[in-house]
Every structure is written in structure tokens, then in C-alpha cells.
CSV table of C-alpha atoms in Angstrom, one decimal:
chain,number,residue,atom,x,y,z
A,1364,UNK,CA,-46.2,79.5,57.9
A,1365,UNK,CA,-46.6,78.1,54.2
A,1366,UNK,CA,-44.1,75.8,53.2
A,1367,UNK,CA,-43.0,77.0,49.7
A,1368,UNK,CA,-40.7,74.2,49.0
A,1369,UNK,CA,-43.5,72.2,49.4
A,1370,UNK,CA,-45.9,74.2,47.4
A,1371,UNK,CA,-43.7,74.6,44.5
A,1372,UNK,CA,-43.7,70.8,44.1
A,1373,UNK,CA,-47.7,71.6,43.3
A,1374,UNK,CA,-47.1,73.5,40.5
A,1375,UNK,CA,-47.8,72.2,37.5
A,1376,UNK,CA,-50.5,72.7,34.7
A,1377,UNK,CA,-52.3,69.6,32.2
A,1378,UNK,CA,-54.2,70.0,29.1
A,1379,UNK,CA,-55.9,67.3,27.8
A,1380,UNK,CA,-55.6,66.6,23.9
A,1381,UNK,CA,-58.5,66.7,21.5
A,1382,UNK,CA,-58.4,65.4,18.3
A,1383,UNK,CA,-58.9,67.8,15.8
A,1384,UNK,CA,-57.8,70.6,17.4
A,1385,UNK,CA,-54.6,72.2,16.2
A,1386,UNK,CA,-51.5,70.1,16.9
A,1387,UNK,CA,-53.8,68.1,18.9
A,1388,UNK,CA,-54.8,70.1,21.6
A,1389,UNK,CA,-55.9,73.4,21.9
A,1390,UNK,CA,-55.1,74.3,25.5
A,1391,UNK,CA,-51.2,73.6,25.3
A,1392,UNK,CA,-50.3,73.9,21.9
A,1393,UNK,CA,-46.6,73.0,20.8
A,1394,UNK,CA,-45.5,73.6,17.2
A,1395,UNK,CA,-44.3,70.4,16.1
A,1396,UNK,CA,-41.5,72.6,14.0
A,1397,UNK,CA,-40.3,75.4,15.6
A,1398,UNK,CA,-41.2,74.2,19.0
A,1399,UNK,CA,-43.2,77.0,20.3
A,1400,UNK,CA,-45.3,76.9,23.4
A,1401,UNK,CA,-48.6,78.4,23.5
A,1402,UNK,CA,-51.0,78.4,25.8
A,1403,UNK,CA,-54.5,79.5,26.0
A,1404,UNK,CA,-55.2,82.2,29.7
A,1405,UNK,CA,-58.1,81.9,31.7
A,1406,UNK,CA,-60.5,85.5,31.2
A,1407,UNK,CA,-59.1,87.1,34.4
A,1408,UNK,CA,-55.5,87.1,33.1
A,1409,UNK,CA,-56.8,87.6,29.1
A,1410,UNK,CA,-54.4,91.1,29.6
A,1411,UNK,CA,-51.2,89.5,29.9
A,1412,UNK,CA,-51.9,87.5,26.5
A,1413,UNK,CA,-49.5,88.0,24.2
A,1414,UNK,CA,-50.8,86.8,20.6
A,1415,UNK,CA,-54.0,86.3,19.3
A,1416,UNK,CA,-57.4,85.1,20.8
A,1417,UNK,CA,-55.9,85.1,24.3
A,1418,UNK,CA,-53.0,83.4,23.8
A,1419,UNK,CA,-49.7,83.5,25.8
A,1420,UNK,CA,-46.3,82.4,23.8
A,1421,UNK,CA,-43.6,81.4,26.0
A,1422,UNK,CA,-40.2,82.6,25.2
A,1423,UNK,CA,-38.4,79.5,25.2
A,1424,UNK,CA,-38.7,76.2,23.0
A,1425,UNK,CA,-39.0,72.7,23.6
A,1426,UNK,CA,-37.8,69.3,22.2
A,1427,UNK,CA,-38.5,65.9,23.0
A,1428,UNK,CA,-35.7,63.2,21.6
A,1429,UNK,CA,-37.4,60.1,22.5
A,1430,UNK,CA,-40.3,59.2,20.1
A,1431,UNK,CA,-40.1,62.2,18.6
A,1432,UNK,CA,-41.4,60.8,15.4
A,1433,UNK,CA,-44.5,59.1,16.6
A,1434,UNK,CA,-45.3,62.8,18.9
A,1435,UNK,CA,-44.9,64.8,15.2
A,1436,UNK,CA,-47.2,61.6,13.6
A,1437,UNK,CA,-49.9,62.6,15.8
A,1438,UNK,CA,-49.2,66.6,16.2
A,1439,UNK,CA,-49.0,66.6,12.3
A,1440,UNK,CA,-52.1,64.7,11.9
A,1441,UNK,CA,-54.7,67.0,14.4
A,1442,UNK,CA,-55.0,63.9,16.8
A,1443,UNK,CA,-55.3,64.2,20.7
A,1444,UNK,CA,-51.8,64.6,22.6
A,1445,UNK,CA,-52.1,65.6,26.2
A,1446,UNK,CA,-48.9,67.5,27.7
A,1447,UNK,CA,-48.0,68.3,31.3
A,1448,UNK,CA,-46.0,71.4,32.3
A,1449,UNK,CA,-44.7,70.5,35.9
A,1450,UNK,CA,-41.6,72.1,38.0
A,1451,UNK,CA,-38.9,70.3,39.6
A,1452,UNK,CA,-37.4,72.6,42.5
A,1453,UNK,CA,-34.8,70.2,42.7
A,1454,UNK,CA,-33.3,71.2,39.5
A,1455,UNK,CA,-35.0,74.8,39.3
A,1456,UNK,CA,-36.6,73.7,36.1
A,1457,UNK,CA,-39.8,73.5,34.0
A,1458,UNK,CA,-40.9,70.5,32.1
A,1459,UNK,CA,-43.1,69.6,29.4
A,1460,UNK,CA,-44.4,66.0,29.1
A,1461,UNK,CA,-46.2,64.6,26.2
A,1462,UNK,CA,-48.0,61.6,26.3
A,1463,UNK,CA,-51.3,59.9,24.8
A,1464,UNK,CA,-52.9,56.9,24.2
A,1465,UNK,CA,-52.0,53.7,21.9
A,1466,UNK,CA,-54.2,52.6,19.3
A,1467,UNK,CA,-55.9,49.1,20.2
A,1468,UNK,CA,-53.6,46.3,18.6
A,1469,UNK,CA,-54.1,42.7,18.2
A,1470,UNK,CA,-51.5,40.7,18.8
A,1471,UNK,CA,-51.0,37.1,17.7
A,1472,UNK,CA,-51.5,33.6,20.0
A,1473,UNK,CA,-49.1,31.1,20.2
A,1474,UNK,CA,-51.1,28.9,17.7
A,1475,UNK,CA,-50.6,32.1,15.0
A,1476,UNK,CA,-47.5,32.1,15.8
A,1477,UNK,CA,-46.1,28.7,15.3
A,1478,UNK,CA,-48.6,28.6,11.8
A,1479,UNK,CA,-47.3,31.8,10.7
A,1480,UNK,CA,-44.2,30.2,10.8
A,1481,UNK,CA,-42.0,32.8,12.3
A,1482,UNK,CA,-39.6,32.8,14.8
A,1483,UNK,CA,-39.8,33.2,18.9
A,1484,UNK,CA,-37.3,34.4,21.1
A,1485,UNK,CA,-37.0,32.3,24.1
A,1486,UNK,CA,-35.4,33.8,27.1
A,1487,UNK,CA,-34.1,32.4,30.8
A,1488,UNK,CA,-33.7,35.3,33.6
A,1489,UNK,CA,-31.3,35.3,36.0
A,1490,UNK,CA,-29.1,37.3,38.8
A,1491,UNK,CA,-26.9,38.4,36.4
A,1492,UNK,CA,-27.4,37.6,32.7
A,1493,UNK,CA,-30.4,36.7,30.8
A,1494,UNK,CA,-29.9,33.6,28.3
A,1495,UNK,CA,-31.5,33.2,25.1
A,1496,UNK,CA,-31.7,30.6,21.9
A,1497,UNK,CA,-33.6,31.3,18.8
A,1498,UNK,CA,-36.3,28.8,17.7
A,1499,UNK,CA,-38.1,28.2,14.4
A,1500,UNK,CA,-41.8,27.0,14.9
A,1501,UNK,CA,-41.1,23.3,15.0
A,1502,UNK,CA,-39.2,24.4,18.5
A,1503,UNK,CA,-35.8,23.9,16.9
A,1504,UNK,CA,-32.6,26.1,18.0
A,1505,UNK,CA,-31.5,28.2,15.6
A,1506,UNK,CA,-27.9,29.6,15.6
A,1507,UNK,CA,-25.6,29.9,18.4
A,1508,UNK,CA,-26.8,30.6,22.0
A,1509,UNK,CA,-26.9,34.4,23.1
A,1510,UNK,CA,-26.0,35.5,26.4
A,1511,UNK,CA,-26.9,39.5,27.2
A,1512,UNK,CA,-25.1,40.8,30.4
A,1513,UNK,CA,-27.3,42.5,33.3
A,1514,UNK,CA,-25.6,44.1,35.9
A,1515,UNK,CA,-28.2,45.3,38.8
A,1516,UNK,CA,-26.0,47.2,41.4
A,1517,UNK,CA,-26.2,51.0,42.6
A,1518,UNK,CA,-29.1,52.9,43.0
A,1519,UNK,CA,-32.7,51.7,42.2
A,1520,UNK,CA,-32.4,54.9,39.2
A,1521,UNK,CA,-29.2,52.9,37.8
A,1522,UNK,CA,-30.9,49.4,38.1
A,1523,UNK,CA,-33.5,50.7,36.2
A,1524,UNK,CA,-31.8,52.0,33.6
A,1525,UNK,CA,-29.5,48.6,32.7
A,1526,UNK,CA,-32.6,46.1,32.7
A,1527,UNK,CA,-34.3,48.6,30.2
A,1528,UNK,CA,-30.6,48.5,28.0
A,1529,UNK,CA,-31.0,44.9,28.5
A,1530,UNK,CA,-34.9,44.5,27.5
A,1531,UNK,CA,-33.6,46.9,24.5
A,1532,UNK,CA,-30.9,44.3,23.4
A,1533,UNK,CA,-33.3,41.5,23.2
A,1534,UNK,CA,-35.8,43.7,21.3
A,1535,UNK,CA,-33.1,44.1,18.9
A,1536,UNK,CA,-32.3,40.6,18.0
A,1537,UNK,CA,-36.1,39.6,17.9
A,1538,UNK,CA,-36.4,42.1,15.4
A,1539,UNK,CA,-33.0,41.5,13.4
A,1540,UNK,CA,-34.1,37.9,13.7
A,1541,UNK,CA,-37.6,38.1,12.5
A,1542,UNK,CA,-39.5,36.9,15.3
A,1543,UNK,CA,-43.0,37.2,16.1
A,1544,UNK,CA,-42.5,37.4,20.2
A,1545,UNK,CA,-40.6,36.6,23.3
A,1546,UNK,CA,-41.2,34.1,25.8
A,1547,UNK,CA,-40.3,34.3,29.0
A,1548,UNK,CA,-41.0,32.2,32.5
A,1549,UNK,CA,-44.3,33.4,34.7
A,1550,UNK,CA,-41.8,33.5,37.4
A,1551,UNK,CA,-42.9,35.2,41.3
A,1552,UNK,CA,-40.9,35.2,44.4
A,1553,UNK,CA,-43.2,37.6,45.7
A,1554,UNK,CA,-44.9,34.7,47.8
A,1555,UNK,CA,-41.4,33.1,48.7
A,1556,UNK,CA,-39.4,36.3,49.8
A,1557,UNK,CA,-42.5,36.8,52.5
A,1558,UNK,CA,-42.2,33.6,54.4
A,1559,UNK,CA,-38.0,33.6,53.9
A,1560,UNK,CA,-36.5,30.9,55.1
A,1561,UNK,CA,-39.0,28.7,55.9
A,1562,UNK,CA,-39.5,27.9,51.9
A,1563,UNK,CA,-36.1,28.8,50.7
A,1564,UNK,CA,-33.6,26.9,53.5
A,1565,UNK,CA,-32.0,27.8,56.3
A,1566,UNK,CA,-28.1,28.3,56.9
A,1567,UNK,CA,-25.5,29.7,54.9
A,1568,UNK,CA,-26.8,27.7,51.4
A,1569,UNK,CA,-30.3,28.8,52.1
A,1570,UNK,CA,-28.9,32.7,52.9
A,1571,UNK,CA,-27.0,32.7,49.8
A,1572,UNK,CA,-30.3,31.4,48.1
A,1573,UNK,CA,-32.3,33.6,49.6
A,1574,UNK,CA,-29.9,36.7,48.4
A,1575,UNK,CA,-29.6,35.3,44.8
A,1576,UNK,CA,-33.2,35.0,44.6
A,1577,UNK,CA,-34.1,39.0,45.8
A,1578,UNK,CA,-31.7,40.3,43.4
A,1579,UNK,CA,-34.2,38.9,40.4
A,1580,UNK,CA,-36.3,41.4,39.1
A,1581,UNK,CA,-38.8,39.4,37.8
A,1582,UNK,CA,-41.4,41.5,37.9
A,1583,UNK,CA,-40.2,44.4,36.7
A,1584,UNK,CA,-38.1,42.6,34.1
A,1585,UNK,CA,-41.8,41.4,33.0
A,1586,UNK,CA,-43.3,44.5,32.8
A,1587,UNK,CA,-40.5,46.3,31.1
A,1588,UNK,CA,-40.5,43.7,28.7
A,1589,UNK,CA,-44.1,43.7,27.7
A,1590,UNK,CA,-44.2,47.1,27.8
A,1591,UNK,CA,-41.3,47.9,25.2
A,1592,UNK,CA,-42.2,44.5,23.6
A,1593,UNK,CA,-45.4,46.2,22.7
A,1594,UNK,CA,-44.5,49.1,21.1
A,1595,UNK,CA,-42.2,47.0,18.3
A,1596,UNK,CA,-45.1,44.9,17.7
A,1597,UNK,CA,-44.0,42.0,19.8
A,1598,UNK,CA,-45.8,39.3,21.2
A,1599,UNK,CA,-44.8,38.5,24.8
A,1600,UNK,CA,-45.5,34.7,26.2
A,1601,UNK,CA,-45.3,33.7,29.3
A,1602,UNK,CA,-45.0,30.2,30.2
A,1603,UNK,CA,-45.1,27.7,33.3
A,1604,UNK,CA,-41.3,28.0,34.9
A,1605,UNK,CA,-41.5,24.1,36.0
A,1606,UNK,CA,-38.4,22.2,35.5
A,1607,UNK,CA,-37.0,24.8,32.4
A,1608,UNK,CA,-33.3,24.7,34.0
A,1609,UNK,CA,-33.5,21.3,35.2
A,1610,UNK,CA,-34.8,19.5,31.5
A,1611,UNK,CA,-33.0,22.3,29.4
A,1612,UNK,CA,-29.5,20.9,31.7
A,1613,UNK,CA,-30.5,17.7,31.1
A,1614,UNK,CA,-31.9,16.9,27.5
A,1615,UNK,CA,-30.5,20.4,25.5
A,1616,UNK,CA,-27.1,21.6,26.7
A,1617,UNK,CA,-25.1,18.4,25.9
A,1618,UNK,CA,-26.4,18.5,22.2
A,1619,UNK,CA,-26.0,22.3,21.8
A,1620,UNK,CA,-22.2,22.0,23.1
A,1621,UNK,CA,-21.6,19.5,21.0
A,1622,UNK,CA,-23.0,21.8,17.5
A,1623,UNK,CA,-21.0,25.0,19.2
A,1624,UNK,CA,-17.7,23.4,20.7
A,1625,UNK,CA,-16.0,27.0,20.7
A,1626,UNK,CA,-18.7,28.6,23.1
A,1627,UNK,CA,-19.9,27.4,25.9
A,1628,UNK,CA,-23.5,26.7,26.3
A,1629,UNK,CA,-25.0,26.4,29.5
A,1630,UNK,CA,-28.5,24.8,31.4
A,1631,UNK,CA,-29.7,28.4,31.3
A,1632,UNK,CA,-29.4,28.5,28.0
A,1633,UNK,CA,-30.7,24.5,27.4
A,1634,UNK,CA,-33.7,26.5,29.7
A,1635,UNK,CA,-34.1,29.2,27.8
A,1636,UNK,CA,-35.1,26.5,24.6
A,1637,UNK,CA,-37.5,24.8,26.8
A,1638,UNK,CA,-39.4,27.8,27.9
A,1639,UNK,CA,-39.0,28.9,23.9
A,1640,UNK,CA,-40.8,25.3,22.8
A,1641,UNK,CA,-43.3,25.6,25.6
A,1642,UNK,CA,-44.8,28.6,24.7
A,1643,UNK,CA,-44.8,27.3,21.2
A,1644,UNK,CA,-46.9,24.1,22.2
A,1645,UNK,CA,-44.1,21.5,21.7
A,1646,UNK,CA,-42.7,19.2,24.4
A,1647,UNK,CA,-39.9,20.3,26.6
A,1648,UNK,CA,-38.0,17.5,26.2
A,1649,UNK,CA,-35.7,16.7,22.9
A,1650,UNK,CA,-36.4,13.4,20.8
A,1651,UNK,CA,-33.5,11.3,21.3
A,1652,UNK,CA,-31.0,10.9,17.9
A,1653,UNK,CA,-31.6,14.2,16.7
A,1654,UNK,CA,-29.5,18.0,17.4
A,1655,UNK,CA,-26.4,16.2,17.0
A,1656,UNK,CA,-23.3,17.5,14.9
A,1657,UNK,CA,-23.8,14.9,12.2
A,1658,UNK,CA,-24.6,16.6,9.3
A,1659,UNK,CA,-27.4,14.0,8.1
A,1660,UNK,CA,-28.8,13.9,11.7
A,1661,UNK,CA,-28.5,17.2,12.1
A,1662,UNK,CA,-31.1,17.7,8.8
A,1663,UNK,CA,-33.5,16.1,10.9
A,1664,UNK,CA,-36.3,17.5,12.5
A,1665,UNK,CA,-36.2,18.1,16.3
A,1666,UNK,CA,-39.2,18.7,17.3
A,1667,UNK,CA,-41.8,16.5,19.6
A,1668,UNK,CA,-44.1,16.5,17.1
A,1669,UNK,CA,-43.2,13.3,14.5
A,1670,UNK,CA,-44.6,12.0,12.0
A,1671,UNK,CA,-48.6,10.7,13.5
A,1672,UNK,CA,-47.4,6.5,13.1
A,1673,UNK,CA,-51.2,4.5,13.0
A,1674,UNK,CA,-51.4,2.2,15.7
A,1675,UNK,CA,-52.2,-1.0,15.0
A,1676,UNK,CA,-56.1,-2.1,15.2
A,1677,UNK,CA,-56.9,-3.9,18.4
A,1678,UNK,CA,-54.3,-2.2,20.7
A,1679,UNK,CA,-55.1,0.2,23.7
A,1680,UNK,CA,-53.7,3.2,24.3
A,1681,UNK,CA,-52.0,3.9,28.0
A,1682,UNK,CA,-54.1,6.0,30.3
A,1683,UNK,CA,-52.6,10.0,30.1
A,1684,UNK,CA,-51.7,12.4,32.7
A,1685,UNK,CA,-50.8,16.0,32.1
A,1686,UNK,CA,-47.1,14.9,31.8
A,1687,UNK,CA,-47.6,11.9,29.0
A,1688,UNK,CA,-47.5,12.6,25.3
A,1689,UNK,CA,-51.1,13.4,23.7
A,1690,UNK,CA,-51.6,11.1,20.8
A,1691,UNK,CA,-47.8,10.2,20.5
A,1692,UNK,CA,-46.8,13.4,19.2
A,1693,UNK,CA,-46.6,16.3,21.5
A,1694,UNK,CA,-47.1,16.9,25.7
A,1695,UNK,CA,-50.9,17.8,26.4
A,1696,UNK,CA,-51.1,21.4,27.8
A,1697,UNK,CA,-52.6,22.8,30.9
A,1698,UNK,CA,-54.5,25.4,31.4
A,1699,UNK,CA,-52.6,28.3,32.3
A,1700,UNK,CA,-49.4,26.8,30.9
A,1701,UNK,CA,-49.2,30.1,27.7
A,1702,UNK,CA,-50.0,33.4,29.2
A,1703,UNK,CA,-50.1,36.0,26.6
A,1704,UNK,CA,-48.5,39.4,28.1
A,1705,UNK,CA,-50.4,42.8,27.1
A,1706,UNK,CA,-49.9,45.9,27.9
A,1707,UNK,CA,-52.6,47.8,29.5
A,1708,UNK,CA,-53.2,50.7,27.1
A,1709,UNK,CA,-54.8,53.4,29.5
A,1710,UNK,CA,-52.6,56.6,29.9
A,1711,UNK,CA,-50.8,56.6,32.9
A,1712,UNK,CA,-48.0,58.7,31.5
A,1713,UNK,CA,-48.3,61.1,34.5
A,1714,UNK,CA,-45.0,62.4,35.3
A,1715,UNK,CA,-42.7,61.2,32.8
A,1716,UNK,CA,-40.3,62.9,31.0
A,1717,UNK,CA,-40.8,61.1,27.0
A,1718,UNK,CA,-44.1,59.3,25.9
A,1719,UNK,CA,-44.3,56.1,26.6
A,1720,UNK,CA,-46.8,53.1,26.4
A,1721,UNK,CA,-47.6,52.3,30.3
A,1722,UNK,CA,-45.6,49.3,31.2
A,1723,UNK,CA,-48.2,47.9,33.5
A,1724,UNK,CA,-51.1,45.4,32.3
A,1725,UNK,CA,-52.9,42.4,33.2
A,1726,UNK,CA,-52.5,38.5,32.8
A,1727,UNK,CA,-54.7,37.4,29.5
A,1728,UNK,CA,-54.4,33.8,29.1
A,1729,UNK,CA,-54.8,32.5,25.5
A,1730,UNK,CA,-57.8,30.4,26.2
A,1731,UNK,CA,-55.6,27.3,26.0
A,1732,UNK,CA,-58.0,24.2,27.2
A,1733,UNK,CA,-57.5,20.6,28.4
């Protein structure tokens, strides 16, 4: 007996694009004003055509909302577009998909970005917010600390659909802002959430730990980001998570409640400097006399990168580990410390509704050295 619930979920018919064919591909062509679907018929059903050279018009039109502009770029311009007609039983309905690849961009490193001198957007994830601070390239806060809600209860559709509202509203401020990226923390629990317990305590602190830390969605929040990032011409860093919370608690909140006495400032948001100054190259710890609410000390520069002083001839310099300042002026990086996010441009648009850059890429570290 065929199952023909199951086989309708089968149906579905793909054209890839060509450039230089009308619209951008000849198989499945969609006027990119009026809307019309037409599609070319195999020889053996050549009868039922219904317009010229063996083409069939279908009687209904289509419209895509999301991206529209960059679809009727292309379709205007001849180049390849590739569109999917699939069914959904569920909803009894027919869809088209458009999709097609991204032209090859090349984004700036850290080092371009702090000579440029633009700004970075650093941001600290969490259960339920996400913190950010503004930084100029010296690694100095800029404005008042920004806190963007994320609420990641109901269904995994409804989850989905605040952290990409979320990921939007930090686009937006980068880009009101004028910054040249976003840096994040390389966080995975991937590793921890498989042994449980045993790394992440036991009882009803290490439970309650062990809860917080599943409802993070670091990797998707990742990908999202660098996904979306991408397509606004944003630069996404990513940047060793070690002691962010604990130095931005320790050496940045104080200061930046004292500047913004009418809001309160957290460590997240004390973390969410560090991780911005990391992925700039500076130190993650503040000089000491500087950030304060004085208005002459606040003119000063906080950044760990002073003036280079001469020492004096005859001395000798302490021996340096990765955690000591590098020629007095700023904390020597690791390799693997900066990991600049790209998104893999391949088409994997399969089955989506609007055209989209895939979301999913790999690691490219900016060739930072010892």
C-alpha cells in the first residue's frame, strides 16, 4: 500500500540558476515584477505548455518579503538564482524558495581594525540577557552600558526566533555606532554538559549550575551571529573566555558605576569590555588612576598600552610568561586567543523559506603568533 502522506512530502522540483539566463535561471523563471512563475516541461508533457517554447505559466504569483531587494539585484542583473518549489501537506501549500550564493568578501583582522580606528562591539552571553559596552580602538568604553533582553522559553521554533531578534538588536547598534565587528567569547559546554556533574558540582548548587549552564545557547548564538553579522558587513571575533566575568567584576564595573551612577552596571557588563579589549589586542585589565568621573582623569587615556618609557641602560628585564606585560605596554597574546568568525559561503539554503547566507562556517584563526 503506498503511503501518500509520505510521498507527498517528496514532491518538490529545483532548478539551478545560471547566470545569464533570463532572470537568472532559465528552468524556473520568476518575473522579478509581476511575479509570474514559469517553468520550462520536459518533451513528454510539451502538450500541456501553455506559452511559448514549451513553457508552462502558473496561475498564481509569488512574493518574497525578506531580501527582497538583494533577489531583484540579482534577477534584474541576469545572475544565477536557484529556486525550490516544495509542498508542505501540513499546511496543504506550495512553496517557492530562492536562494544563491554570496560573493567572496574579505573581512578585516583585529590589527585592521584597531588601525582603522573604528569601533568594536564587545558582547558577554548569558542565560538571560546578553551585555554589551562600546569600545574605541585604544579598548576604551564608550557611552553607557547596554543590556538587550533574551528570553529562551517555549518551543525550540519560539527560541529561535528571540535569539535571532536579539542577534538583530546588536547588529543594529554596531551599525548605528559605527563599528567594524563584534566580539564575542569562544565559549563550549559541549564537553562539560557530557560528563555533568562530575565537572560542574554535585548537589543542589551544582544542579542549579548545571541547569543555568544548558539553557546557554552558545553555539547557536555563535552561528546566528556570524551568520547575520556577515551579511551587514561585520566582522565577528572570537576571543579566549578566561577570567572575562571575573577581571571585568574586578577592575571595570567599580569605575563604570561610578561614570553612570543612575544605571546600574554589572561584572557582565565589566566582562563584556574585557572580551571587547581582548579581541582588540589590549590587556584585560584597566591601568589604575584612569575611567574615573574626574573630568581631567577622565580625558586620559585607558588603555594598556602607555606611552613606551626607555629603561634605563644597564637594567634587566623580568623573565615573561604569557600573563606578564610584553615590553611594558600591553599583555603578549597566545595563539588562538583572536578567532576571526566567517561564514561558510556554500549554499545550503535547501528548505528555507527567504534567502539567506548559511549560518554555519568554520574556525579561521587570524594567524596571531607568539
Amino acid at each position: 500500500m503506498i503511503n501518500r502522506g509520505a510521498a507527498r512530502k517528496r514532491l518538490f522540483l529545483t532548478a539551478d540558476g545560471e547566470s545569464g539566463a533570463p532572470y537568472g535561471n532559465y528552468t524556473i523563471s520568476v518575473h522579478p515584477e509581476k511575479g509570474q512563475v514559469s517553468i520550462v516541461l520536459p518533451e513528454p508533457l510539451r502538450h500541456l505548455a501553455n506559452a511559448p517554447r514549451g513553457r508552462y505559466n502558473l496561475a498564481c504569483t509569488v512574493a518574497f518579503s525578506h531580501r527582497r531587494e538583494e533577489w531583484l539585484d540579482r534577477a534584474m542583473a541576469n545572475r544565477a538564482v536557484r529556486y525550490d518549489i516544495v509542498y508542505d501537506p501540513a499546511r496543504g501549500r506550495w512553496y517557492l524558495d530562492a536562494s544563491w550564493s554570496c560573493d567572496p568578501v574579505v573581512l578585516p583582522t583585529p590589527k585592521e581594525i584597531q588601525a582603522s580606528g573604528e569601533r568594536l562591539l564587545g558582547i558577554d552571553l548569558n542565560a538571560d540577557h546578553l551585555a554589551a559596552y562600546l569600545l574605541d580602538p585604544h579598548g576604551n568604553p564608550i557611552g553607557e552600558p547596554i543590556t538587550v533582553p533574551l528570553e529562551l522559553s517555549g518551543p525550540a521554533s519560539t527560541r529561535d526566533g528571540r535569539l535571532r531578534t536579539a542577534v538583530t538588536e546588536l547588529i543594529r547598534i554596531a551599525k548605528e555606532h559605527g563599528c567594524a565587528g563584534i566580539a564575542v567569547e569562544n565559549l563550549g559546554f559541549d564537553d562539560a554538559r557530557a560528563v555533568g556533574r562530575e565537572t560542574m558540582g554535585r548537589g543542589g548548587r551544582g544542579k542549579t549550575f548545571r541547569r543555568t549552564v544548558a539553557g546557554i545557547p552558545t553555539a547557536r548564538f555563535r552561528e546566528r551571529l556570524r551568520g547575520m553579522a556577515f551579511q551587514q558587513g561585520l566582522v565577528v571575533i572570537a576571543v579566549d573566555p578566561a577570567y572575562t566575568s571575573i577581571w571585568g567584576g574586578q577592575y571595570w564595573q567599580h569605575p563604570l558605576q561610578q561614570q553612570h551612577q543612575k544605571i546600574t552596571v554589572t561584572r557582565h557588563h565589566g566582562a563584556s569590555v574585557t572580551i571587547g579589549r581582548r579581541a582588540l589586542g589590549h590587556r584585560a585589565r584597566r591601568r589604575p588612576g584612569v575611567t574615573a568621573p574626574d573630568q581631567r582623569i577622565g580625558q586620559r587615556r585607558a588603555t594598556g598600552q602607555t606611552v613606551h618609557v626607555p629603561r634605563t641602560r644597564g637594567t634587566v628585564s623580568p623573565p615573561r610568561t604569557a600573563g606578564t606585560p610584553n615590553g611594558g605596554d600591553k599583555t603578549r597574546l597566545r595563539l588562538g586567543d583572536q578567532l576571526t568568525l566567517f561564514p561558510d559561503l556554500e549554499d545550503r539554503s535547501r528548505g528555507h523559506r527567504a534567502t539567506s547566507c548559511p549560518d554555519f562556517g568554520e574556525l579561521a584563526n587570524t594567524g596571531q603568533q607568539r
